[in-house]
Amino acid sequence: MKKINSKELRSLYLNFFNEKGHAIIRSASLIPENDPTVLFTTAGMHPLTPYLLGQKHPAGNRLTDVQKCVRTGDIDEVGDASHCTFFEMLGNWSLGDYFKKEAITWSFEFLTSEKYLNIPVERLAVSVFAGDEDAPRDDESAQIWMSCGLKPEQIYYLPKKNNWWGPAGVTGPCGPDTEMFFDTGKPACGDNCGPQCDCGKYLEIWNDVFMQYNKKEDGTFEPLKQKNVDTGMGLERTVCVINGLKSVYETDVFAGAIECIENLSGKKYGESDDVTKAMRIIADHVRTATFMLGDQIGVTPSNVDQGYVLRRLIRRAIRFMRQLGIQKGEMVKLAMHYVDFYQEVYTELVDNRQKIHDELNKEEDKFSKALDQGIKEFERVVARLNGTVIDGQTAFRLYDTFGFPIEMTTEFAAEKGLTVDIEGFQAKFAEHQKKSQLGSEQRFKGGLADHSEKTTKLHTATHLLQAALRKVLGDEVAQKGSNITEERLRFDFSFSRPMTKEEVAEAQRLVNEAIQAKMPISCAEMTVEQAKEQGAIGLFGDKYGEIVKVYTMGDFSKEICGGPHAENTGDLGTFVITKEQSSSSGVRRIKAELR
Ligand code: SER
């Protein structure tokens, strides 16, 4: 295998596809221009949606680029070896031109040829779509892989959950895909070990999507006029994998940034887990903030939408900088390092150098003093606390007076084994908003960071889970927290002991029964009093405004919530509880997925 750095990979890739007749196009903005259903550009294909749907692209029907992407579902996972909020995606597209044969053959050539990545064929594994009622089993792709030299045992047939990509938002182009993995050579973790499992044997490097469907608002798939290819290779991750590194933070992409943080803090990456984690968070968040501020469209910190995500990232970075002893005013140094590092590829960073500098300093000024005071206030709250839950009113005060994003309060709380009454916070927040007439378009609903179809379904499943837990474990169960990403839900609830295996299985069975019953989901607005009378669960007291929304799912669940929700429980798929564990004293945590 070749040892190559990020710059080399970028140019190898673009030149390879350029030689195959692809026009090299510039990365689009991080802010999607045609899709109000998502906050940021999450994939290379996203800005190309109109062309995948049939519009003519001025540069032709074969394109290649490196696209700036942001995915924010996992902000609180950043700090581990692989999560980043910003990343670059290399891609090539056929807009109604070539299809599976060329796409796969070229992917194979790029991965294995000596001139390019030089990965030994036996170290590859690929997955192809297993087929279902929406599209047939993809034997054609498997055949093409075999004609390239892969053995049948290197090819895995996987269902839609693994081998279908898109749409990027709620509607749009999508289709079955074939994903390429590097086999690290580790022993298999069990009989079912394969690219779909996350034991670390197989690392994904590339995805060829055969975009031949358009997903419509009613959830059905219509064949597209043209058959497209959309491929995506994560730049940072691929550099990490082919250089045999343990973490993307050890690649050349982050080397200069980590060195900068080491110089500013006087600490060493790797000296302790806490230091490593803090350095990764700072390196990631400041890079993402630099790209958001220095984007051709761009955003500035605010309390809504993209601006709120940016604010959260900057404030979280500041918090971890303080933890490492990095003083106020130093964040811009790291940002300027990134501007220099990326200046040839993303010239907009250079154009916006001053803006990046000024906005970061402004946000740091705003937050620094409040952070120190807020931490003191937080310590006082903890010292006075009765029990393990920080109430919504206090969380709101930390937000309103000290500028703590709710996610930050939750994180501080978790470090002390505490949880936060998120719904109580939301209620206070909504009340405050009503008063100041700011509208209610905030994105704090039920732990939901954004409203993709997947997160909406998982959020809906959370209601079913809470109802099921109350049936199995009794009324002691009440929601203590919820966090949802594209992949899973996480639900914290009050309960004094670990659940038994049987109880977990029964809760899962009840949820699936509710799904199979295909119950319509309705929403009604009513007063808190009426909601109580109807037996709705949720937090009452004076925490809610006058009128609340109550979501009803057949006779199974009735809960106060802000939404959004699926329309029918039957849309959710299969519910699987993947973990039941302790969250803090008296609070249990369940992680679950929809498959
Ligand atoms: N859109 C696909 C992905 O994001 C391939 O580019 O993986």
Coordinates of C-alpha atoms and ligand atoms in Angstrom, one line a residue:
M1 CA 0.0 0.0 0.0
K2 CA 1.1 3.5 -0.6
K3 CA 1.9 5.9 2.2
I4 CA 0.2 9.1 0.9
N5 CA -0.9 12.3 2.5
S6 CA -4.1 14.2 2.1
K7 CA -2.8 16.5 -0.6
E8 CA -1.5 13.6 -2.6
L9 CA -4.8 11.7 -2.3
R10 CA -6.8 14.7 -3.4
S11 CA -4.8 15.2 -6.5
L12 CA -4.4 11.5 -7.3
Y13 CA -8.2 11.1 -7.2
L14 CA -9.1 14.1 -9.2
N15 CA -6.5 13.4 -11.8
F16 CA -7.5 9.8 -12.1
F17 CA -11.1 10.7 -12.9
N18 CA -10.1 13.7 -15.0
E19 CA -8.2 11.2 -17.2
K20 CA -11.4 9.2 -17.5
G21 CA -13.2 12.2 -18.9
H22 CA -14.6 13.8 -15.8
A23 CA -14.6 17.6 -15.4
I24 CA -13.1 18.8 -12.1
I25 CA -15.6 21.1 -10.4
R26 CA -15.2 23.3 -7.4
S27 CA -16.6 22.4 -4.0
A28 CA -20.0 23.9 -3.4
S29 CA -20.9 25.8 -0.3
L30 CA -21.4 24.1 3.1
I31 CA -24.8 25.7 3.2
P32 CA -27.2 23.9 0.9
E33 CA -28.8 26.2 -1.6
N34 CA -31.7 24.0 -2.7
D35 CA -32.6 21.9 0.2
P36 CA -34.4 23.4 3.2
T37 CA -34.6 20.0 4.9
V38 CA -31.0 19.9 6.1
L39 CA -28.7 22.5 7.6
F40 CA -25.4 21.6 6.0
T41 CA -24.1 19.9 2.9
T42 CA -23.6 16.4 4.1
A43 CA -22.3 14.6 0.9
G44 CA -20.7 15.4 -2.4
M45 CA -23.9 14.6 -4.3
H46 CA -26.0 17.0 -2.3
P47 CA -25.3 20.1 -4.3
L48 CA -25.7 18.1 -7.5
T49 CA -29.3 17.1 -6.8
P50 CA -30.9 19.0 -9.6
Y51 CA -28.5 17.4 -12.1
L52 CA -29.1 13.9 -10.7
L53 CA -32.8 14.6 -11.3
G54 CA -32.2 15.4 -14.9
Q55 CA -31.1 19.0 -15.3
K56 CA -28.1 19.6 -17.6
H57 CA -24.8 20.4 -15.8
P58 CA -22.8 23.1 -17.6
A59 CA -19.6 21.1 -17.1
G60 CA -21.0 17.9 -18.7
N61 CA -22.2 14.6 -17.6
R62 CA -19.0 13.3 -15.9
L63 CA -17.9 15.2 -12.9
T64 CA -15.4 14.9 -10.1
D65 CA -14.7 17.0 -7.0
V66 CA -13.7 17.2 -3.4
Q67 CA -16.6 18.6 -1.4
K68 CA -16.7 20.2 2.0
C69 CA -19.1 18.4 4.2
V70 CA -20.5 18.8 7.7
R71 CA -22.4 16.2 9.7
T72 CA -23.6 17.3 13.1
G73 CA -25.5 14.3 14.3
D74 CA -22.6 13.1 16.4
I75 CA -21.1 16.3 17.9
D76 CA -20.9 14.7 21.4
E77 CA -19.0 11.7 20.0
V78 CA -16.2 13.9 18.7
G79 CA -13.1 13.1 20.8
D80 CA -12.9 9.5 19.9
A81 CA -10.6 8.2 17.1
S82 CA -12.8 8.6 14.1
H83 CA -15.6 11.2 14.5
C84 CA -15.2 14.6 12.8
T85 CA -17.9 17.2 12.3
F86 CA -16.2 18.6 9.1
F87 CA -14.7 16.3 6.5
E88 CA -13.8 16.4 2.8
M89 CA -15.5 13.9 0.4
L90 CA -13.9 12.9 -2.8
G91 CA -16.4 11.9 -5.5
N92 CA -17.1 11.2 -9.1
W93 CA -20.5 11.3 -10.9
S94 CA -22.1 10.0 -13.9
L95 CA -25.2 12.1 -14.8
G96 CA -27.1 9.6 -16.9
D97 CA -23.8 8.5 -18.6
Y98 CA -21.9 5.4 -17.5
F99 CA -23.3 3.0 -14.9
K100 CA -22.3 0.0 -12.8
K101 CA -19.6 -1.5 -14.9
E102 CA -17.4 1.6 -15.4
A103 CA -18.0 2.8 -11.8
I104 CA -16.9 -0.4 -10.2
T105 CA -14.1 -1.1 -12.6
W106 CA -12.6 2.4 -12.0
S107 CA -13.1 2.1 -8.3
F108 CA -11.2 -1.2 -8.4
E109 CA -8.4 0.3 -10.5
F110 CA -8.0 3.2 -8.2
L111 CA -7.9 1.1 -5.1
T112 CA -5.6 -1.6 -6.3
S113 CA -3.4 -0.3 -9.1
E114 CA 0.2 0.3 -8.3
K115 CA 0.0 3.8 -9.7
Y116 CA -2.8 4.7 -7.3
L117 CA -3.6 3.3 -3.8
N118 CA -2.0 -0.1 -4.4
I119 CA -4.2 -2.0 -1.9
P120 CA -3.7 -5.8 -2.3
V121 CA -6.9 -7.3 -3.8
E122 CA -7.2 -9.8 -0.9
R123 CA -7.4 -6.9 1.6
L124 CA -10.6 -5.7 0.0
A125 CA -14.2 -6.6 1.0
V126 CA -17.3 -5.1 -0.7
S127 CA -20.9 -5.1 0.1
V128 CA -23.8 -5.1 -2.4
F129 CA -27.5 -4.6 -2.1
A130 CA -29.4 -7.7 -1.0
G131 CA -32.7 -6.6 -2.6
D132 CA -36.2 -5.9 -1.3
E133 CA -39.6 -4.7 -2.4
D134 CA -38.1 -1.4 -3.6
A135 CA -35.2 -2.7 -5.7
P136 CA -33.9 -6.1 -6.8
R137 CA -30.8 -7.9 -5.4
D138 CA -27.7 -6.5 -7.1
D139 CA -26.1 -9.5 -8.6
E140 CA -24.8 -7.4 -11.5
S141 CA -22.5 -5.5 -9.2
A142 CA -21.3 -8.7 -7.5
Q143 CA -20.5 -10.1 -11.0
I144 CA -18.5 -7.0 -11.9
W145 CA -16.5 -7.3 -8.7
M146 CA -15.8 -10.9 -9.5
S147 CA -14.7 -10.1 -13.0
C148 CA -12.2 -7.6 -11.4
G149 CA -10.7 -10.5 -9.4
L150 CA -12.6 -10.5 -6.1
K151 CA -13.6 -13.9 -4.6
P152 CA -17.2 -14.6 -3.8
E153 CA -16.3 -14.7 -0.1
Q154 CA -15.1 -11.0 -0.3
I155 CA -18.6 -10.0 -1.4
Y156 CA -21.4 -9.5 1.2
Y157 CA -25.1 -9.0 0.4
L158 CA -26.6 -6.5 2.8
P159 CA -30.1 -5.0 3.3
K160 CA -31.3 -1.5 2.8
K161 CA -30.1 -0.4 6.2
N162 CA -26.5 -0.9 5.0
N163 CA -26.6 -0.8 1.3
W164 CA -28.9 2.0 0.2
W165 CA -27.8 5.6 0.2
G166 CA -29.9 8.7 0.3
P167 CA -31.7 10.9 -0.1
A168 CA -29.6 13.5 1.6
G169 CA -32.6 15.3 2.9
V170 CA -36.2 14.1 3.2
T171 CA -36.8 13.6 -0.5
G172 CA -34.5 13.3 -3.6
P173 CA -32.2 11.0 -5.5
C174 CA -31.1 7.7 -3.9
G175 CA -30.4 4.1 -4.7
P176 CA -28.7 0.9 -3.9
D177 CA -24.9 1.1 -3.4
T178 CA -21.8 -1.0 -3.2
E179 CA -19.4 -0.1 -0.5
M180 CA -15.7 -0.9 -0.4
F181 CA -13.8 -1.8 2.8
F182 CA -10.3 -2.4 3.8
D183 CA -9.8 -5.7 5.7
T184 CA -7.4 -4.9 8.5
G185 CA -6.6 -8.6 8.8
K186 CA -7.9 -8.7 12.4
P187 CA -9.6 -12.0 13.3
A188 CA -13.3 -12.1 12.6
C189 CA -15.3 -11.1 15.8
G190 CA -17.8 -14.0 15.3
D191 CA -19.7 -16.0 12.7
N192 CA -21.6 -13.0 11.5
C193 CA -18.6 -10.7 11.2
G194 CA -18.6 -8.7 8.0
P195 CA -18.4 -5.1 6.7
Q196 CA -21.7 -4.4 8.5
C197 CA -20.3 -4.9 12.0
D198 CA -18.2 -2.3 13.8
C199 CA -15.6 -4.5 15.5
G200 CA -12.9 -2.8 13.5
K201 CA -11.9 -5.6 11.2
Y202 CA -13.4 -3.8 8.1
L203 CA -12.9 -0.1 7.5
E204 CA -15.1 1.6 4.9
I205 CA -13.3 3.6 2.4
W206 CA -15.6 4.3 -0.6
N207 CA -19.2 4.1 -1.6
D208 CA -20.5 3.8 -5.2
V209 CA -24.2 4.6 -5.2
F210 CA -26.4 3.7 -8.2
M211 CA -28.8 6.6 -8.0
Q212 CA -31.8 5.5 -10.1
Y213 CA -34.7 6.4 -7.8
N214 CA -36.3 9.6 -6.5
K215 CA -37.7 9.3 -3.0
K216 CA -41.0 11.3 -2.9
E217 CA -42.7 13.0 0.1
D218 CA -45.1 10.1 0.5
G219 CA -42.1 7.8 1.1
T220 CA -42.4 5.9 -2.3
F221 CA -39.5 5.5 -4.8
E222 CA -40.0 6.5 -8.4
P223 CA -37.5 5.5 -11.1
L224 CA -35.4 8.4 -12.3
K225 CA -35.3 9.5 -15.9
Q226 CA -31.6 8.8 -16.0
K227 CA -29.4 6.3 -14.2
N228 CA -26.7 8.1 -12.3
V229 CA -23.6 7.1 -10.4
D230 CA -22.6 9.0 -7.2
T231 CA -19.5 8.0 -5.4
G232 CA -18.0 9.2 -2.1
M233 CA -14.7 8.6 -0.4
G234 CA -14.0 10.3 2.9
L235 CA -10.6 12.0 2.5
E236 CA -9.4 12.0 6.1
R237 CA -10.6 8.5 6.8
T238 CA -9.0 7.0 3.7
V239 CA -5.6 8.7 4.5
C240 CA -5.9 7.2 8.0
V241 CA -6.7 3.7 6.7
I242 CA -4.1 3.4 4.0
N243 CA -1.4 4.7 6.2
G244 CA -2.3 2.2 8.9
L245 CA -3.0 4.9 11.5
K246 CA -5.2 4.5 14.6
S247 CA -7.0 7.7 14.3
V248 CA -7.8 10.4 11.7
Y249 CA -6.3 12.8 14.2
E250 CA -3.0 11.2 13.6
T251 CA -3.0 12.0 9.8
D252 CA -1.2 14.9 8.2
V253 CA -4.6 16.7 8.1
F254 CA -4.4 17.3 11.8
A255 CA -0.7 17.1 12.5
G256 CA -0.1 20.9 12.3
A257 CA -3.3 21.6 14.3
I258 CA -2.3 19.3 17.1
E259 CA 1.2 20.7 17.2
C260 CA -0.4 24.2 17.4
I261 CA -2.6 23.1 20.3
E262 CA 0.4 21.5 22.0
N263 CA 2.4 24.7 21.8
L264 CA -0.5 26.8 23.1
S265 CA -1.2 24.5 26.0
G266 CA 2.2 23.2 26.9
K267 CA 0.7 19.7 27.0
K268 CA 1.4 16.6 24.7
Y269 CA -1.2 14.8 22.6
G270 CA -1.4 11.3 24.1
E271 CA -0.1 12.2 27.6
S272 CA -3.5 11.3 29.0
D273 CA -6.9 10.3 27.7
D274 CA -8.4 13.5 28.8
V275 CA -5.7 15.6 27.0
T276 CA -6.0 13.6 23.8
K277 CA -9.8 13.9 23.8
A278 CA -9.7 17.6 24.5
M279 CA -7.1 18.2 21.7
R280 CA -9.2 16.2 19.2
I281 CA -12.3 18.2 20.1
I282 CA -10.5 21.5 19.8
A283 CA -8.9 20.5 16.5
D284 CA -12.2 19.3 15.1
H285 CA -14.4 22.1 16.2
V286 CA -12.1 25.0 15.3
R287 CA -11.6 23.5 11.9
T288 CA -15.3 23.2 11.3
A289 CA -15.9 26.7 12.6
T290 CA -13.2 28.0 10.3
F291 CA -14.9 26.4 7.3
M292 CA -18.3 27.6 8.3
L293 CA -17.2 31.2 8.8
G294 CA -14.9 31.1 5.7
D295 CA -17.5 29.5 3.4
Q296 CA -18.5 31.2 0.1
I297 CA -22.0 31.7 1.6
G298 CA -21.1 31.3 5.2
V299 CA -22.7 31.7 8.6
T300 CA -22.0 33.6 11.8
P301 CA -22.8 32.5 15.3
S302 CA -26.4 32.9 16.4
N303 CA -29.2 31.1 18.3
V304 CA -30.9 29.5 15.3
D305 CA -30.2 26.9 12.7
Q306 CA -26.7 26.8 11.2
G307 CA -25.6 29.8 13.4
Y308 CA -26.5 27.8 16.5
V309 CA -24.5 24.8 15.4
L310 CA -21.5 27.1 14.8
R311 CA -22.0 28.7 18.2
R312 CA -22.2 25.4 19.9
L313 CA -18.9 24.3 18.2
I314 CA -17.1 27.4 19.1
R315 CA -18.3 27.4 22.7
R316 CA -17.5 23.7 23.2
A317 CA -14.0 24.3 21.7
I318 CA -13.5 27.2 24.1
R319 CA -14.5 25.1 27.0
F320 CA -12.0 22.4 26.2
M321 CA -9.3 25.0 25.5
R322 CA -9.8 26.4 29.1
Q323 CA -9.5 22.8 30.3
L324 CA -6.0 22.6 28.7
G325 CA -5.1 26.0 30.1
I326 CA -5.2 27.8 26.7
Q327 CA -6.1 31.4 27.3
K328 CA -8.6 33.7 25.6
G329 CA -7.6 35.1 22.2
E330 CA -5.6 32.0 21.2
M331 CA -8.3 30.3 19.2
V332 CA -7.7 32.4 16.2
K333 CA -4.1 31.1 15.9
L334 CA -5.4 27.7 15.4
A335 CA -8.0 29.0 12.9
M336 CA -5.3 30.8 10.9
H337 CA -3.3 27.6 10.8
Y338 CA -6.2 26.0 9.1
V339 CA -6.6 28.9 6.6
D340 CA -2.9 28.5 5.6
F341 CA -3.1 24.7 5.5
Y342 CA -6.1 24.7 3.1
Q343 CA -5.4 27.9 1.2
E344 CA -4.7 26.2 -2.1
V345 CA -7.8 24.0 -2.1
Y346 CA -10.3 26.4 -0.5
T347 CA -9.4 29.9 -1.5
E348 CA -12.6 31.2 0.1
L349 CA -10.9 30.7 3.4
V350 CA -8.2 33.2 2.4
D351 CA -10.8 35.6 1.1
N352 CA -12.6 35.4 4.4
R353 CA -9.5 35.4 6.7
Q354 CA -10.5 38.7 8.4
K355 CA -14.1 37.6 9.0
I356 CA -12.9 34.3 10.5
H357 CA -10.5 36.1 12.8
D358 CA -13.0 38.8 13.9
E359 CA -16.0 36.5 14.4
L360 CA -14.1 34.0 16.4
N361 CA -12.7 36.7 18.7
K362 CA -16.1 38.2 19.0
E363 CA -17.7 35.0 20.0
E364 CA -14.9 34.2 22.4
D365 CA -15.2 37.6 24.0
K366 CA -18.9 37.1 24.5
F367 CA -18.5 33.7 26.0
S368 CA -15.3 33.6 27.9
K369 CA -16.3 35.6 31.0
A370 CA -19.7 34.0 31.1
L371 CA -18.1 30.5 30.9
D372 CA -16.0 31.0 34.0
Q373 CA -19.0 32.5 35.9
G374 CA -21.3 29.8 34.5
I375 CA -19.0 27.0 35.7
K376 CA -19.0 28.5 39.2
E377 CA -22.8 28.7 39.0
F378 CA -22.9 25.1 37.8
E379 CA -20.8 24.0 40.7
R380 CA -23.1 25.8 43.1
V381 CA -26.1 24.1 41.5
V382 CA -24.5 20.7 41.9
A383 CA -23.6 21.4 45.5
R384 CA -27.2 22.3 46.3
L385 CA -28.7 19.5 44.2
N386 CA -31.2 17.1 45.7
G387 CA -31.1 14.0 43.6
T388 CA -29.5 13.5 40.2
V389 CA -31.5 15.7 37.8
I390 CA -30.8 19.3 37.0
D391 CA -34.2 21.0 36.5
G392 CA -35.2 22.8 33.3
Q393 CA -35.3 26.2 35.0
T394 CA -31.7 25.9 36.0
A395 CA -30.6 24.7 32.6
F396 CA -32.5 27.6 31.1
R397 CA -30.7 30.0 33.4
L398 CA -27.4 28.6 32.4
Y399 CA -28.4 29.1 28.8
D400 CA -29.9 32.5 29.1
T401 CA -27.5 34.2 31.6
F402 CA -24.3 32.4 30.9
G403 CA -24.7 31.3 27.3
F404 CA -24.4 27.6 27.9
P405 CA -25.9 25.7 25.0
I406 CA -28.1 23.0 26.5
E407 CA -25.8 20.3 25.1
M408 CA -23.0 21.8 27.1
T409 CA -25.0 21.7 30.4
T410 CA -25.9 18.1 29.6
E411 CA -22.2 17.3 29.1
F412 CA -21.1 19.0 32.3
A413 CA -23.9 17.2 34.1
A414 CA -22.9 13.8 32.6
E415 CA -19.3 14.3 33.9
K416 CA -20.8 14.4 37.4
G417 CA -23.1 11.5 36.8
L418 CA -26.1 13.8 36.6
T419 CA -28.8 14.3 34.0
V420 CA -30.7 17.4 32.8
D421 CA -34.5 17.7 32.5
I422 CA -34.3 18.6 28.8
E423 CA -38.1 18.8 28.3
G424 CA -38.3 21.2 31.3
F425 CA -35.6 23.3 29.6
Q426 CA -37.5 23.2 26.3
A427 CA -40.6 24.4 28.0
K428 CA -38.8 27.3 29.7
F429 CA -37.2 28.1 26.4
A430 CA -40.6 28.0 24.6
E431 CA -42.1 30.2 27.3
H432 CA -39.3 32.7 26.9
Q433 CA -39.6 32.7 23.2
K434 CA -43.3 33.3 23.3
K435 CA -42.6 36.3 25.6
S436 CA -40.0 37.7 23.4
Q437 CA -41.9 36.8 20.3
L438 CA -39.0 35.2 18.6
G439 CA -41.0 32.5 16.9
S440 CA -40.6 28.9 17.6
E441 CA -38.4 27.5 15.0
Q442 CA -35.7 26.4 17.3
R443 CA -34.1 23.0 17.0
F444 CA -34.2 21.6 20.5
K445 CA -37.0 19.2 20.1
G446 CA -36.7 16.0 22.1
G447 CA -32.9 15.8 21.7
L448 CA -33.3 16.1 18.0
A449 CA -30.4 18.0 16.3
D450 CA -32.0 18.0 12.9
H451 CA -35.0 16.6 11.3
S452 CA -34.0 14.0 8.8
E453 CA -36.4 11.2 8.1
K454 CA -34.3 8.8 10.1
T455 CA -34.1 11.0 13.2
T456 CA -37.8 11.7 13.0
K457 CA -38.5 7.9 13.0
L458 CA -36.1 7.3 15.9
H459 CA -37.7 10.1 17.8
T460 CA -41.1 8.6 17.2
A461 CA -39.8 5.2 18.4
T462 CA -38.7 6.9 21.6
H463 CA -42.3 7.6 22.4
L464 CA -43.2 3.9 21.9
L465 CA -40.2 2.9 24.0
Q466 CA -41.2 5.1 26.9
A467 CA -44.8 3.7 26.8
A468 CA -43.4 0.1 26.6
L469 CA -41.1 0.6 29.5
R470 CA -43.9 1.9 31.6
K471 CA -45.9 -1.1 30.8
V472 CA -43.1 -3.5 31.7
L473 CA -41.5 -1.7 34.6
G474 CA -44.3 0.5 35.9
D475 CA -44.9 4.2 36.5
E476 CA -41.5 4.7 38.1
V477 CA -40.2 5.2 34.6
A478 CA -40.0 8.8 33.4
Q479 CA -37.9 10.3 30.7
K480 CA -34.7 11.9 32.0
G481 CA -33.0 12.6 28.7
S482 CA -33.0 11.8 25.0
N483 CA -30.4 12.1 22.3
I484 CA -30.8 11.0 18.7
T485 CA -28.4 10.6 15.8
E486 CA -28.9 9.3 12.3
E487 CA -28.0 5.8 13.6
R488 CA -29.6 5.3 17.0
L489 CA -31.7 6.7 19.8
R490 CA -30.6 7.0 23.3
F491 CA -33.1 7.2 26.1
D492 CA -32.5 7.9 29.7
F493 CA -35.2 7.1 32.3
S494 CA -35.6 6.9 36.0
F495 CA -35.5 3.3 37.2
S496 CA -33.7 2.0 40.3
R497 CA -32.1 -1.2 39.1
P498 CA -30.7 -2.8 35.9
M499 CA -33.4 -4.4 33.7
T500 CA -33.4 -8.1 33.4
K501 CA -32.8 -9.7 29.9
E502 CA -36.5 -10.7 29.9
E503 CA -37.7 -7.2 30.6
V504 CA -35.5 -5.8 27.8
A505 CA -36.9 -8.4 25.4
E506 CA -40.4 -7.6 26.5
A507 CA -40.0 -3.9 26.0
Q508 CA -38.6 -4.5 22.6
R509 CA -41.4 -6.9 21.7
L510 CA -44.1 -4.4 22.8
V511 CA -42.6 -1.6 20.6
N512 CA -42.4 -3.9 17.6
E513 CA -46.0 -5.0 18.3
A514 CA -47.0 -1.3 18.3
I515 CA -45.1 -0.8 15.0
Q516 CA -46.8 -3.8 13.4
A517 CA -50.2 -2.6 14.5
K518 CA -49.6 0.3 12.0
M519 CA -51.2 2.9 14.3
P520 CA -51.8 6.4 12.9
I521 CA -50.1 9.1 14.9
S522 CA -52.1 12.2 15.6
C523 CA -51.3 15.5 17.2
A524 CA -53.6 17.8 19.1
E525 CA -53.1 21.1 20.8
M526 CA -54.6 21.4 24.3
T527 CA -54.1 23.0 27.7
V528 CA -51.9 21.3 30.2
E529 CA -55.0 20.5 32.2
Q530 CA -56.6 18.7 29.3
A531 CA -53.4 16.8 28.6
K532 CA -53.3 15.6 32.2
E533 CA -56.9 14.6 32.1
Q534 CA -56.3 12.5 29.0
G535 CA -53.5 10.7 30.7
A536 CA -50.7 12.1 28.6
I537 CA -47.2 11.6 30.0
G538 CA -44.5 14.3 29.9
L539 CA -43.5 16.8 32.5
F540 CA -46.2 18.9 33.9
G541 CA -46.2 21.5 36.5
D542 CA -45.9 25.1 35.5
K543 CA -43.1 24.2 33.2
Y544 CA -45.2 24.2 30.1
G545 CA -46.8 27.2 28.4
E546 CA -50.6 27.3 28.3
I547 CA -51.0 25.2 25.2
V548 CA -49.1 22.0 24.6
K549 CA -49.0 19.5 21.7
V550 CA -50.0 16.0 22.6
Y551 CA -49.0 13.1 20.3
T552 CA -51.2 10.0 20.3
M553 CA -50.2 6.6 18.9
G554 CA -53.3 4.4 19.0
D555 CA -54.0 3.5 22.6
F556 CA -50.4 2.7 23.1
S557 CA -48.8 6.1 23.8
K558 CA -49.9 9.6 24.6
E559 CA -47.2 12.1 25.2
I560 CA -46.6 15.8 25.4
C561 CA -43.9 16.7 22.8
G562 CA -42.8 19.3 20.3
G563 CA -42.5 16.8 17.4
P564 CA -41.8 16.1 14.6
H565 CA -43.1 12.6 14.3
A566 CA -43.7 9.9 11.6
E567 CA -47.3 9.7 10.5
N568 CA -47.9 6.0 11.2
T569 CA -46.1 3.7 13.6
G570 CA -45.9 1.2 10.7
D571 CA -43.3 3.4 9.0
L572 CA -40.7 2.7 11.6
G573 CA -39.2 -0.7 10.6
T574 CA -37.8 -3.1 13.2
F575 CA -36.9 -1.8 16.6
V576 CA -33.9 -3.3 18.2
I577 CA -32.5 -2.5 21.7
T578 CA -28.7 -2.6 21.4
K579 CA -27.8 -1.7 25.0
E580 CA -29.3 -1.3 28.5
Q581 CA -26.9 0.3 30.9
S582 CA -26.5 2.6 33.9
S583 CA -26.5 6.3 33.1
S584 CA -26.2 7.6 36.6
S585 CA -27.6 6.7 40.0
G586 CA -31.3 5.9 39.6
V587 CA -31.2 6.5 35.9
R588 CA -30.9 3.8 33.2
R589 CA -29.9 4.3 29.6
I590 CA -31.2 2.4 26.6
K591 CA -29.7 2.6 23.1
A592 CA -31.8 1.3 20.2
E593 CA -31.9 1.3 16.5
L594 CA -34.5 1.0 13.7
R595 CA -33.5 -1.6 11.1
Ligands
SER1 N1 -23.5 9.9 -1.3 C1 -22.8 8.8 -0.9 C2 -22.2 8.9 0.5 O1 -22.3 10.0 1.1 C3 -21.7 8.5 -1.9 O2 -21.1 9.7 -2.2 O3 -21.7 8.0 1.0

